[in-house]
mmCIF file of C-alpha atoms and ligand atoms in Angstrom:
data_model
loop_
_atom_site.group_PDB
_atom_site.id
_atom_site.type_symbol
_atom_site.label_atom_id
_atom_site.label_comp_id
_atom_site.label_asym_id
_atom_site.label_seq_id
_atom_site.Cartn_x
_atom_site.Cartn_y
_atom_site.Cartn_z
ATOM 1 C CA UNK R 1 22.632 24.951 41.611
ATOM 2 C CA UNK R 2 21.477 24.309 37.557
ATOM 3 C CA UNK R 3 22.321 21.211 36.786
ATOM 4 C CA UNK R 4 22.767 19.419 33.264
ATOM 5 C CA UNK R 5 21.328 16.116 32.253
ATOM 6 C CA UNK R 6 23.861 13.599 31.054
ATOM 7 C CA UNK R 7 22.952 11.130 27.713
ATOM 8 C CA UNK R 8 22.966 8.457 30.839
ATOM 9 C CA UNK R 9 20.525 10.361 32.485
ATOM 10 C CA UNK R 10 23.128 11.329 35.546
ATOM 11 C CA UNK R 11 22.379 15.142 36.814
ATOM 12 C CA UNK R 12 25.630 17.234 36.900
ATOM 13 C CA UNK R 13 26.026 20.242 38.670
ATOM 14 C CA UNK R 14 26.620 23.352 35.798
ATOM 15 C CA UNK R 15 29.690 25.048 37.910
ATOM 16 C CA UNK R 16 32.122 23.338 40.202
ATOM 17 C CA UNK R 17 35.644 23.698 41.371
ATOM 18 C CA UNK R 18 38.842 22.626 39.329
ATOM 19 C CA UNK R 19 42.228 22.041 41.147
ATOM 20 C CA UNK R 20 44.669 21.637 38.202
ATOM 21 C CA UNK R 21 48.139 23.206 39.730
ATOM 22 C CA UNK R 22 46.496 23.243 43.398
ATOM 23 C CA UNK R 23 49.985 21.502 45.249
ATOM 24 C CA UNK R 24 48.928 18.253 47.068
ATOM 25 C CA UNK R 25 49.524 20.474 50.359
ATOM 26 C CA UNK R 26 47.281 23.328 49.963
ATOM 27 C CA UNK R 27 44.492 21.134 48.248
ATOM 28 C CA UNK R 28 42.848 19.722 51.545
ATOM 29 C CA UNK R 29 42.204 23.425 52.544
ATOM 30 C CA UNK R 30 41.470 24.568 48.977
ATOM 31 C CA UNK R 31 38.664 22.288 48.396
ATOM 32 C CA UNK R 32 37.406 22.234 52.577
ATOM 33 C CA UNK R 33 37.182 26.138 51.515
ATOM 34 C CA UNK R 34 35.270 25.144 48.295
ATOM 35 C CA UNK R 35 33.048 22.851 49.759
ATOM 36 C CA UNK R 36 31.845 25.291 52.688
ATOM 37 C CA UNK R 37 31.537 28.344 49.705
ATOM 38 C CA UNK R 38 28.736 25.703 48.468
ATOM 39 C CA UNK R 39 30.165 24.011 45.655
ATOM 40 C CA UNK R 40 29.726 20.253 44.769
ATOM 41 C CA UNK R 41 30.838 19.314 41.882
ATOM 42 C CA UNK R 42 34.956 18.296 42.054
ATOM 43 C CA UNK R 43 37.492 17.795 39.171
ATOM 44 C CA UNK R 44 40.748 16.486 39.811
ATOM 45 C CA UNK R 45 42.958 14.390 38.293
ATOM 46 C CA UNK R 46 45.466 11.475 38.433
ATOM 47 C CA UNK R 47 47.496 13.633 36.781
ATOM 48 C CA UNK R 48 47.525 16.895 39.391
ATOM 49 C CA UNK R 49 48.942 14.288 42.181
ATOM 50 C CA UNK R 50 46.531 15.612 44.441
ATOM 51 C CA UNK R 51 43.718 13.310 45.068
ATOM 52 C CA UNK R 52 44.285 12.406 48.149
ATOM 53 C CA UNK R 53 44.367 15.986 49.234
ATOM 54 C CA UNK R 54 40.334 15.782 47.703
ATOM 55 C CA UNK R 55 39.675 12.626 49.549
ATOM 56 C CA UNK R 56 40.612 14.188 52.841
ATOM 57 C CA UNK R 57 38.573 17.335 51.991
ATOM 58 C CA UNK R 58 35.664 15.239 51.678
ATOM 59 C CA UNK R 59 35.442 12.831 53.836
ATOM 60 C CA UNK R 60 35.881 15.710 56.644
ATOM 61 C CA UNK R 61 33.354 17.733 55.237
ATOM 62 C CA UNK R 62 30.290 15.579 56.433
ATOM 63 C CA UNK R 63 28.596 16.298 53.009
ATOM 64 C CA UNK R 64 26.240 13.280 52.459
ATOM 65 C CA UNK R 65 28.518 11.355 49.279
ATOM 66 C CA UNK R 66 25.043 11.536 46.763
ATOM 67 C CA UNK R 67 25.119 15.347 47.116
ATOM 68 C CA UNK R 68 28.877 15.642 45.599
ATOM 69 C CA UNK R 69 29.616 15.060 42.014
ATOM 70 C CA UNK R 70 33.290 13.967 42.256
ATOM 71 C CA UNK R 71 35.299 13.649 38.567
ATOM 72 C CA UNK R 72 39.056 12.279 37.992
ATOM 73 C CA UNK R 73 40.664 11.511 34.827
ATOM 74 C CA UNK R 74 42.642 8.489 33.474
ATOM 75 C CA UNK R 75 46.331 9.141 32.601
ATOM 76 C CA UNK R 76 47.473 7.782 28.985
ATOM 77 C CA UNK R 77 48.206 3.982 29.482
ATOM 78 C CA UNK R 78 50.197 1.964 27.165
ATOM 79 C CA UNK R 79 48.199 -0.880 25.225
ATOM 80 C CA UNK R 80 46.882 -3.425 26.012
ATOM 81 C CA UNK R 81 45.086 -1.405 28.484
ATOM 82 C CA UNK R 82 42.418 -3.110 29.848
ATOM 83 C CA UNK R 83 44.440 -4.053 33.081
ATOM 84 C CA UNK R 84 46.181 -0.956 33.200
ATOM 85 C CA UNK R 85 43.625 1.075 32.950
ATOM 86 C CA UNK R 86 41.240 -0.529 36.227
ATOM 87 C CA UNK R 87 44.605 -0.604 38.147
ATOM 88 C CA UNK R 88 44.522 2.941 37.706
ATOM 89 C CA UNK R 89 41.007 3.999 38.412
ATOM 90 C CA UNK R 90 41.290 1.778 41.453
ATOM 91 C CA UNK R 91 44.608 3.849 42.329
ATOM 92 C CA UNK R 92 42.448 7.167 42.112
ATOM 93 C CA UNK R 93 39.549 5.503 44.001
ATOM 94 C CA UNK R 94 41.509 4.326 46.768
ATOM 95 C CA UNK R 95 43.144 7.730 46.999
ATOM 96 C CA UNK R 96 40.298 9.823 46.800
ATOM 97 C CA UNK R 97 38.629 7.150 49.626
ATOM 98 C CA UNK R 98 34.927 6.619 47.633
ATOM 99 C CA UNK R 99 33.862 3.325 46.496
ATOM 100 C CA UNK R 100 32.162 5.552 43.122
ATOM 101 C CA UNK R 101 33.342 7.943 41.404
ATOM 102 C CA UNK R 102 30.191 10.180 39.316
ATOM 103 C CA UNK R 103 32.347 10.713 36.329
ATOM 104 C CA UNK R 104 35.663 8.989 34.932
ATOM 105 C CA UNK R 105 37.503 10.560 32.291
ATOM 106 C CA UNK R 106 39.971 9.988 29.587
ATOM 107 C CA UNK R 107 42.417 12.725 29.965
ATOM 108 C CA UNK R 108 43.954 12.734 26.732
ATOM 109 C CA UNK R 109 43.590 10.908 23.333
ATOM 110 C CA UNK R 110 46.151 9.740 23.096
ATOM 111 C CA UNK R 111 47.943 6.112 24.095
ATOM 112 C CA UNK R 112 45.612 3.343 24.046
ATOM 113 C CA UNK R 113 42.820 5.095 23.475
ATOM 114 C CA UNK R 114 40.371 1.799 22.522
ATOM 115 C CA UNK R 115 41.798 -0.241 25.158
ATOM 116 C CA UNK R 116 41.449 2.661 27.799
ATOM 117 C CA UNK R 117 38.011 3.094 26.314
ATOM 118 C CA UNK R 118 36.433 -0.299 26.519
ATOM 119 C CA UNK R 119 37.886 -0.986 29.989
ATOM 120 C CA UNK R 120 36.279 2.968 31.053
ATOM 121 C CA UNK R 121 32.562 0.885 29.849
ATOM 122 C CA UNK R 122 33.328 -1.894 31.812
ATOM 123 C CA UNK R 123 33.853 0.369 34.906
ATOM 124 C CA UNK R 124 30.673 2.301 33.783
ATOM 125 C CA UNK R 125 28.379 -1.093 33.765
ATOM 126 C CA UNK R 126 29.864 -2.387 36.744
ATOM 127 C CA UNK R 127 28.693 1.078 38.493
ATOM 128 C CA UNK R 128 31.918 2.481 39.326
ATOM 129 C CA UNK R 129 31.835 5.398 37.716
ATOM 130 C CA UNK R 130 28.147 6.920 37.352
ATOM 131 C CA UNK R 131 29.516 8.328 34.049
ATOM 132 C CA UNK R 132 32.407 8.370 31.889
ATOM 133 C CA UNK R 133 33.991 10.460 29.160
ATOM 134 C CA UNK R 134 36.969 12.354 27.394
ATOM 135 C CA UNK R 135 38.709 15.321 27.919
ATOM 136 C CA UNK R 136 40.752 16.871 24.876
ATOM 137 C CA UNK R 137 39.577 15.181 22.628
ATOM 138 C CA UNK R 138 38.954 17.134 18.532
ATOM 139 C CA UNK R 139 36.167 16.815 16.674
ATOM 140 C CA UNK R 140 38.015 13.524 14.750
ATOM 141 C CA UNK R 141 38.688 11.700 17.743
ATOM 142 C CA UNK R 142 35.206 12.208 19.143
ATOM 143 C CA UNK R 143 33.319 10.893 15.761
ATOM 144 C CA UNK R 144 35.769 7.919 15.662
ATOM 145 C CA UNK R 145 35.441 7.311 19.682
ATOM 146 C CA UNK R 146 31.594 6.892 19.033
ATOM 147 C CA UNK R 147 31.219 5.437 15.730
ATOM 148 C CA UNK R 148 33.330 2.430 17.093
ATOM 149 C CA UNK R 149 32.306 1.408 20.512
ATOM 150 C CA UNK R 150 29.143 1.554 22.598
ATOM 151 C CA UNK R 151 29.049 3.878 24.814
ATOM 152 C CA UNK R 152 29.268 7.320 23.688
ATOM 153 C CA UNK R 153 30.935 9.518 26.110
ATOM 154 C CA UNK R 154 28.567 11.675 28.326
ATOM 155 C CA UNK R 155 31.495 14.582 28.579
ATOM 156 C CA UNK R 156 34.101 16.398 26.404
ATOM 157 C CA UNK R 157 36.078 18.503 28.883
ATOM 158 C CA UNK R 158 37.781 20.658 26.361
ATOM 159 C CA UNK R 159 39.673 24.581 26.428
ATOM 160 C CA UNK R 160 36.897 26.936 26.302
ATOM 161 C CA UNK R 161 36.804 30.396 27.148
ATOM 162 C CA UNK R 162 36.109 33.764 25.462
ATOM 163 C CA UNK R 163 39.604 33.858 23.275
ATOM 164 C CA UNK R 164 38.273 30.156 22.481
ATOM 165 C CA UNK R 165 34.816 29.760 22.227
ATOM 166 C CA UNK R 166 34.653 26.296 20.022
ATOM 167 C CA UNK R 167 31.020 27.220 18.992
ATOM 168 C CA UNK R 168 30.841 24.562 16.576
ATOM 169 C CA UNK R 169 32.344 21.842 18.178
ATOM 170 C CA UNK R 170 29.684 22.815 20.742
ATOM 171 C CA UNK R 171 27.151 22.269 18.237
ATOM 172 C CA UNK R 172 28.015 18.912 17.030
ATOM 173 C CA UNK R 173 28.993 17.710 20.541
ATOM 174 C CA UNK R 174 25.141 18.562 21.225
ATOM 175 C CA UNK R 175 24.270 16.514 18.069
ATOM 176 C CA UNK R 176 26.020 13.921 19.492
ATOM 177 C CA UNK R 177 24.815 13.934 22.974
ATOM 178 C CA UNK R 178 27.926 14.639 24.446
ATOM 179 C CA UNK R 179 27.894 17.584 26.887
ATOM 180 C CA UNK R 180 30.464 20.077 26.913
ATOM 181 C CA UNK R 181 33.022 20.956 29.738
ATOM 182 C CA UNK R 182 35.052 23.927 29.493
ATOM 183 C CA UNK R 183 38.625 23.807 31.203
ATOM 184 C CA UNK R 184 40.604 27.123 31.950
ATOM 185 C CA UNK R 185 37.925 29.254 31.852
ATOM 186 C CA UNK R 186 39.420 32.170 32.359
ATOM 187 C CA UNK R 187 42.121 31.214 30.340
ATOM 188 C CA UNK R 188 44.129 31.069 33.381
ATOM 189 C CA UNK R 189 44.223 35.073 33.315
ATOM 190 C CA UNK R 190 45.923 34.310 29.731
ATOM 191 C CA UNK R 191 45.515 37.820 27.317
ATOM 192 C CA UNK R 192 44.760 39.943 30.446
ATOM 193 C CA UNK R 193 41.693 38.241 30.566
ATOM 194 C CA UNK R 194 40.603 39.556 34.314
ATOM 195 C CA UNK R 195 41.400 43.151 32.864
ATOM 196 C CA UNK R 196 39.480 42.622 29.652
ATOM 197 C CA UNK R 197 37.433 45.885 28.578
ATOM 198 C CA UNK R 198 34.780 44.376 27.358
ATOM 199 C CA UNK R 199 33.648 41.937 29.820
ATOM 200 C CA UNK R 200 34.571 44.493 32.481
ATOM 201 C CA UNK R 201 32.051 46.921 30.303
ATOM 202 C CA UNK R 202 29.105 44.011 30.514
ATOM 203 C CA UNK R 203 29.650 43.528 33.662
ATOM 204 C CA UNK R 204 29.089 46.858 34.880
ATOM 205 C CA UNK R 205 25.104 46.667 33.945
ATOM 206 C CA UNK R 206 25.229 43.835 36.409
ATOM 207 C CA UNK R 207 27.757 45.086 39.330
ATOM 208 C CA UNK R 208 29.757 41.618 38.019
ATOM 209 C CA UNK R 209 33.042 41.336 37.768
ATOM 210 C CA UNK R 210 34.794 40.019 34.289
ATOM 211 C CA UNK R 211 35.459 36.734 36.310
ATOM 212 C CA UNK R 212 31.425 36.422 37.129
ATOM 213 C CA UNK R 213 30.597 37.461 33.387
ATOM 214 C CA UNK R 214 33.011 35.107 32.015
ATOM 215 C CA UNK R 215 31.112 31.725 33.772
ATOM 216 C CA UNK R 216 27.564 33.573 33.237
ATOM 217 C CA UNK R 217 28.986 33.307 29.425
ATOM 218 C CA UNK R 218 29.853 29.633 29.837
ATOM 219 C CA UNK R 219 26.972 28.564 31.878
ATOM 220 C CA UNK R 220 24.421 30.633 29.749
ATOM 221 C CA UNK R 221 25.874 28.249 27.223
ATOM 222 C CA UNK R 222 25.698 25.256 28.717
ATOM 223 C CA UNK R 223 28.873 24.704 28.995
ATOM 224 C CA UNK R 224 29.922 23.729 32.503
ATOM 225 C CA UNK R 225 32.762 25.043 34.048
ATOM 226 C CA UNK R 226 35.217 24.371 37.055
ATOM 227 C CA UNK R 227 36.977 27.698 38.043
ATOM 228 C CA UNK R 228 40.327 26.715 40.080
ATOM 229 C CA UNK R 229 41.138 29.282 42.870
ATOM 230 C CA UNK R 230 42.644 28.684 46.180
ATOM 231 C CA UNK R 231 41.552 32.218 47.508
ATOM 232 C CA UNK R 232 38.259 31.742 49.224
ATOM 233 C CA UNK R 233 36.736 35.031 48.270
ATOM 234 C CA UNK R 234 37.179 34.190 44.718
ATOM 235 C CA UNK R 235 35.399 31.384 45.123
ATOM 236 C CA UNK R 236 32.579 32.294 47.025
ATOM 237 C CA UNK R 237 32.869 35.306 43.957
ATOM 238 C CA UNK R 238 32.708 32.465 40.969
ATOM 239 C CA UNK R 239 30.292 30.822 42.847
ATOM 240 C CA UNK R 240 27.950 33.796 42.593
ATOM 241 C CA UNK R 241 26.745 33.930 39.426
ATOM 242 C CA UNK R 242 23.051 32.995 38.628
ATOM 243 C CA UNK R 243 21.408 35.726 39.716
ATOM 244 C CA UNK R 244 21.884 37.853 36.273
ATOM 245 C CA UNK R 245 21.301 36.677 32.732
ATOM 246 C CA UNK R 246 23.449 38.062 29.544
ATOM 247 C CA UNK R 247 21.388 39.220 26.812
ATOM 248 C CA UNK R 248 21.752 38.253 23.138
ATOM 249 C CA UNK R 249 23.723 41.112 22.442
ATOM 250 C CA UNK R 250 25.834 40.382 25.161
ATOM 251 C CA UNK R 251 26.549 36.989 24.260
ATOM 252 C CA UNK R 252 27.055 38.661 20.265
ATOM 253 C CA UNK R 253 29.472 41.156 21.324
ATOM 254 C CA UNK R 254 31.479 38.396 23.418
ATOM 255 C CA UNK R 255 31.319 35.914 20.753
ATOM 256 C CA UNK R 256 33.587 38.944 19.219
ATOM 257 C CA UNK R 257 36.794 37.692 21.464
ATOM 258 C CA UNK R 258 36.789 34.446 20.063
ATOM 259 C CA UNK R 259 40.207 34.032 18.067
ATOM 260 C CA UNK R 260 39.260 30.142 16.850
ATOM 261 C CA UNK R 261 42.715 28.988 18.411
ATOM 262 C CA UNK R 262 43.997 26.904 21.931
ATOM 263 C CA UNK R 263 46.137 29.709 23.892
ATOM 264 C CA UNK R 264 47.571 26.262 25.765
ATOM 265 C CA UNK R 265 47.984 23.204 23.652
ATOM 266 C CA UNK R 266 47.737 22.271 20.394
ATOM 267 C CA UNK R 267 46.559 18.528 20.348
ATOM 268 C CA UNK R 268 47.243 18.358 16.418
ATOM 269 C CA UNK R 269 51.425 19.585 17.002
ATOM 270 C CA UNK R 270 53.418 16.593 16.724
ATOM 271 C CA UNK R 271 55.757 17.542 19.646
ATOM 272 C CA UNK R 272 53.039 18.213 21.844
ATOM 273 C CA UNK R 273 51.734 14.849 20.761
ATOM 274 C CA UNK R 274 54.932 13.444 21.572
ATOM 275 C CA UNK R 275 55.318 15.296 25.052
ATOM 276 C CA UNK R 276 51.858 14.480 26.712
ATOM 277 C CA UNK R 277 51.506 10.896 24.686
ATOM 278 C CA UNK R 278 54.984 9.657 26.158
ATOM 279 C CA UNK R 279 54.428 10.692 29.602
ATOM 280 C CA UNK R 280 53.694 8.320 32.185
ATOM 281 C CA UNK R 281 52.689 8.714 36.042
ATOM 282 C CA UNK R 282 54.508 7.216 38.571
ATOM 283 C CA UNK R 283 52.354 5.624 40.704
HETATM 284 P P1 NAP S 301 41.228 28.781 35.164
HETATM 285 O O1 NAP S 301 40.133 28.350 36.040
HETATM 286 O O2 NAP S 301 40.970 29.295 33.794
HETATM 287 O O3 NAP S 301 42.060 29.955 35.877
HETATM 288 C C1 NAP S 301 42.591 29.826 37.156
HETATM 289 C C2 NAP S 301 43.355 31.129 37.451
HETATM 290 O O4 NAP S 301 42.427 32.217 37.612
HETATM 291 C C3 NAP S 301 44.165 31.051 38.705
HETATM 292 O O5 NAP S 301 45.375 31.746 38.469
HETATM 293 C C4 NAP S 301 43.310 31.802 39.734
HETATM 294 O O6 NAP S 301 44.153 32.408 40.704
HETATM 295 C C5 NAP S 301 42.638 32.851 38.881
HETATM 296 N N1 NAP S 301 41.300 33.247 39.362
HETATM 297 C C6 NAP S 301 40.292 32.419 39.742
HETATM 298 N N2 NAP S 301 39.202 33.126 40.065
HETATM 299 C C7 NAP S 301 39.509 34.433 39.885
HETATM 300 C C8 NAP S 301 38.786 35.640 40.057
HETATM 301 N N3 NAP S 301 37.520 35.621 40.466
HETATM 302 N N4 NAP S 301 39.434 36.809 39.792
HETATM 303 C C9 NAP S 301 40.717 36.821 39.383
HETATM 304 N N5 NAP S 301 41.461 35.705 39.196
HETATM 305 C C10 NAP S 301 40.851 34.516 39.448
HETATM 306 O O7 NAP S 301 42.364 27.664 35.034
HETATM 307 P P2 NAP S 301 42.509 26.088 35.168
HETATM 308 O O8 NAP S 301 42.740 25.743 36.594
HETATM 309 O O9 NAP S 301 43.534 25.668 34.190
HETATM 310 O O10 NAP S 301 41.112 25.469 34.681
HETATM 311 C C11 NAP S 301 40.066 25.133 35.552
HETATM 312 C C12 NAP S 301 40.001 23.626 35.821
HETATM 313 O O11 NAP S 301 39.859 22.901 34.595
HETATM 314 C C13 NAP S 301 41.291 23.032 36.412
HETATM 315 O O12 NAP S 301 41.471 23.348 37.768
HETATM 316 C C14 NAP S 301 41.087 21.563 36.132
HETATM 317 O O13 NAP S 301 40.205 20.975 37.064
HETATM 318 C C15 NAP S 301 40.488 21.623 34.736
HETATM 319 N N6 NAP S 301 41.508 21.472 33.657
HETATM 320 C C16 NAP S 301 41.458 20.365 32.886
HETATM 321 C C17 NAP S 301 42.372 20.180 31.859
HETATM 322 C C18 NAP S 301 42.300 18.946 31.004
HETATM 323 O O14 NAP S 301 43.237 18.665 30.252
HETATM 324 N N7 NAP S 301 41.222 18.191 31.084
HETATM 325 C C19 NAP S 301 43.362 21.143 31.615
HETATM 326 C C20 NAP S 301 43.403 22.265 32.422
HETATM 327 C C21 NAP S 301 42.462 22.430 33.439
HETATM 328 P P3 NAP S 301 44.046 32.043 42.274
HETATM 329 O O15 NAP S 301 44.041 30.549 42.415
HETATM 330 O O16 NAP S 301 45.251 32.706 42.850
HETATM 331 O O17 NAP S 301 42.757 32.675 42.745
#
């Protein structure tokens, strides 16, 4: 597997396996599936109440713990959340069953953020999490997040995918030293993505499908990228996809998809402000 050095110096793998909107029941077998198709890196969530579902999946899998890169994100906490925040990464460690996690993320910025942040270091120090970052998080947020603490995240797990390429927010991330993570991909199949002419036309050179062009794209980049699927020929077909290189006219004639906007959220729209900022998890 490539891998990606973090500004910590952690190794990440380039490609792993997402399970946003896997249900808790189908997750065990989802990610068992995963696992076995050869993938190690794992991003879940507080969030996707399915944690547990990962914990089971690996601690049945016999995979030695420093071969898996496991990642779960921190839900918005109200302030002062210094307390709040370790109560909840120990509620994701204790589901999940690990006594580490390799990366720690702030799911949204939004809450509060510089409480949530500084307790996130004090994990990192104390070696809790290998790693920690942000997910979601605009070009704004990011400067301000590392222009006023110390530790400057190692990830931005952000939309990225061909109808939203964010090639200059890739650039300055890289300035920065923060590595970028795409979410969705595909777009979750958003503007007939799977049926998309011309990533099905690139593909052809290669006997790749639009899915395997699509995290060639992403990976060729950089970027890394979890593809969710619970169908284990699709992931054993995401999974397969360093054995071809785009050239630079590929990668020009995809950059040609990119419509500058989110297909999903809009983290600058008040009401979606309002929507994800006000929710809280149960547990
Ligand atoms: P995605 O990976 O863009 O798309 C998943 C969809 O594509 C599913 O409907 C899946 O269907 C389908 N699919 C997968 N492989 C395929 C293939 N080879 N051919 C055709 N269809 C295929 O969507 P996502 O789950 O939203 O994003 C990926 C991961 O990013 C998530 O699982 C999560 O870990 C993370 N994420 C993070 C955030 C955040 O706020 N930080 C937000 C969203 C997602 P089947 O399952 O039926 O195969």
């Amino acid at each position: 597997m490539k891998t990606v050095t973090l500004n910590n110096g952690v190794v990440m793998p380039l490609l792993g396996f997402g399970v946003y909107q896997i249900p808790a029941e189908d997750t065990e077998r989802a990610v068992s599936d995963a696992l076995a198709a050869g993938y190690r890196l794992l991003d879940t969530a507080a969030a996707y109440g399915n944690e547990e579902a990962v914990g089971h999946a690996i601690a049945s899998s016999g995979i030695p713990r420093g071969d898996l890169f496991v990642t779960t994100k921190l839900w918005v906490q109200d302030a002062p959340a210094q307390d709040n925040t370790r109560r909840a990464f120990e509620t994701s460690l204790t589901k999940l069953g690990l006594d580490h996690v390799d990366l720690y993320l702030m799911h949204q910025p939004f809450g509060d953020v510089y409480g949530q942040w500084r307790a996130m270091e004090a994990l990192n120090r104390e070696g809790l999490t290998r790693a920690i970052g942000v997910a979601n998080f605009y070009p704004d947020r990011l400067i301000d997040l590392i222009v006023n603490n110390e530790i400057t995240p190692a990830v931005n797990q952000i939309e990225t995918h061909p109808f939203f390429q964010r090639t200059d927010y890739h650039a300055l991330m890289r300035e920065h030293g923060v590595q970028h993570q795409s979410w969705g991909g595909f777009a979750e199949g958003k503007n007939d993505l799977f049926a998309n002419p011309l990533l099905a036309d690139v593909g052809k050179d290669y006997g790749k499908s639009v899915a395997q062009v699509v995290l060639r794209w992403l990976t060729q980049r950089d970027v890394i990228t979890i593809p969710k699927s619970v169908r284990a020929e699709r992931m054993a077909e995401n999974f397969d996809v360093f054995d071809f290189d785009l050239t630079d006219e590929q990668m020009a004639e995809i950059a040609t998809l990119d419509t500058g906007r989110s297909l999903f959220f809009d983290h600058h729209d008040p009401e979606i402000v309002a929507w994800l900022a006000k929710r809280r998890l149960d547990a």
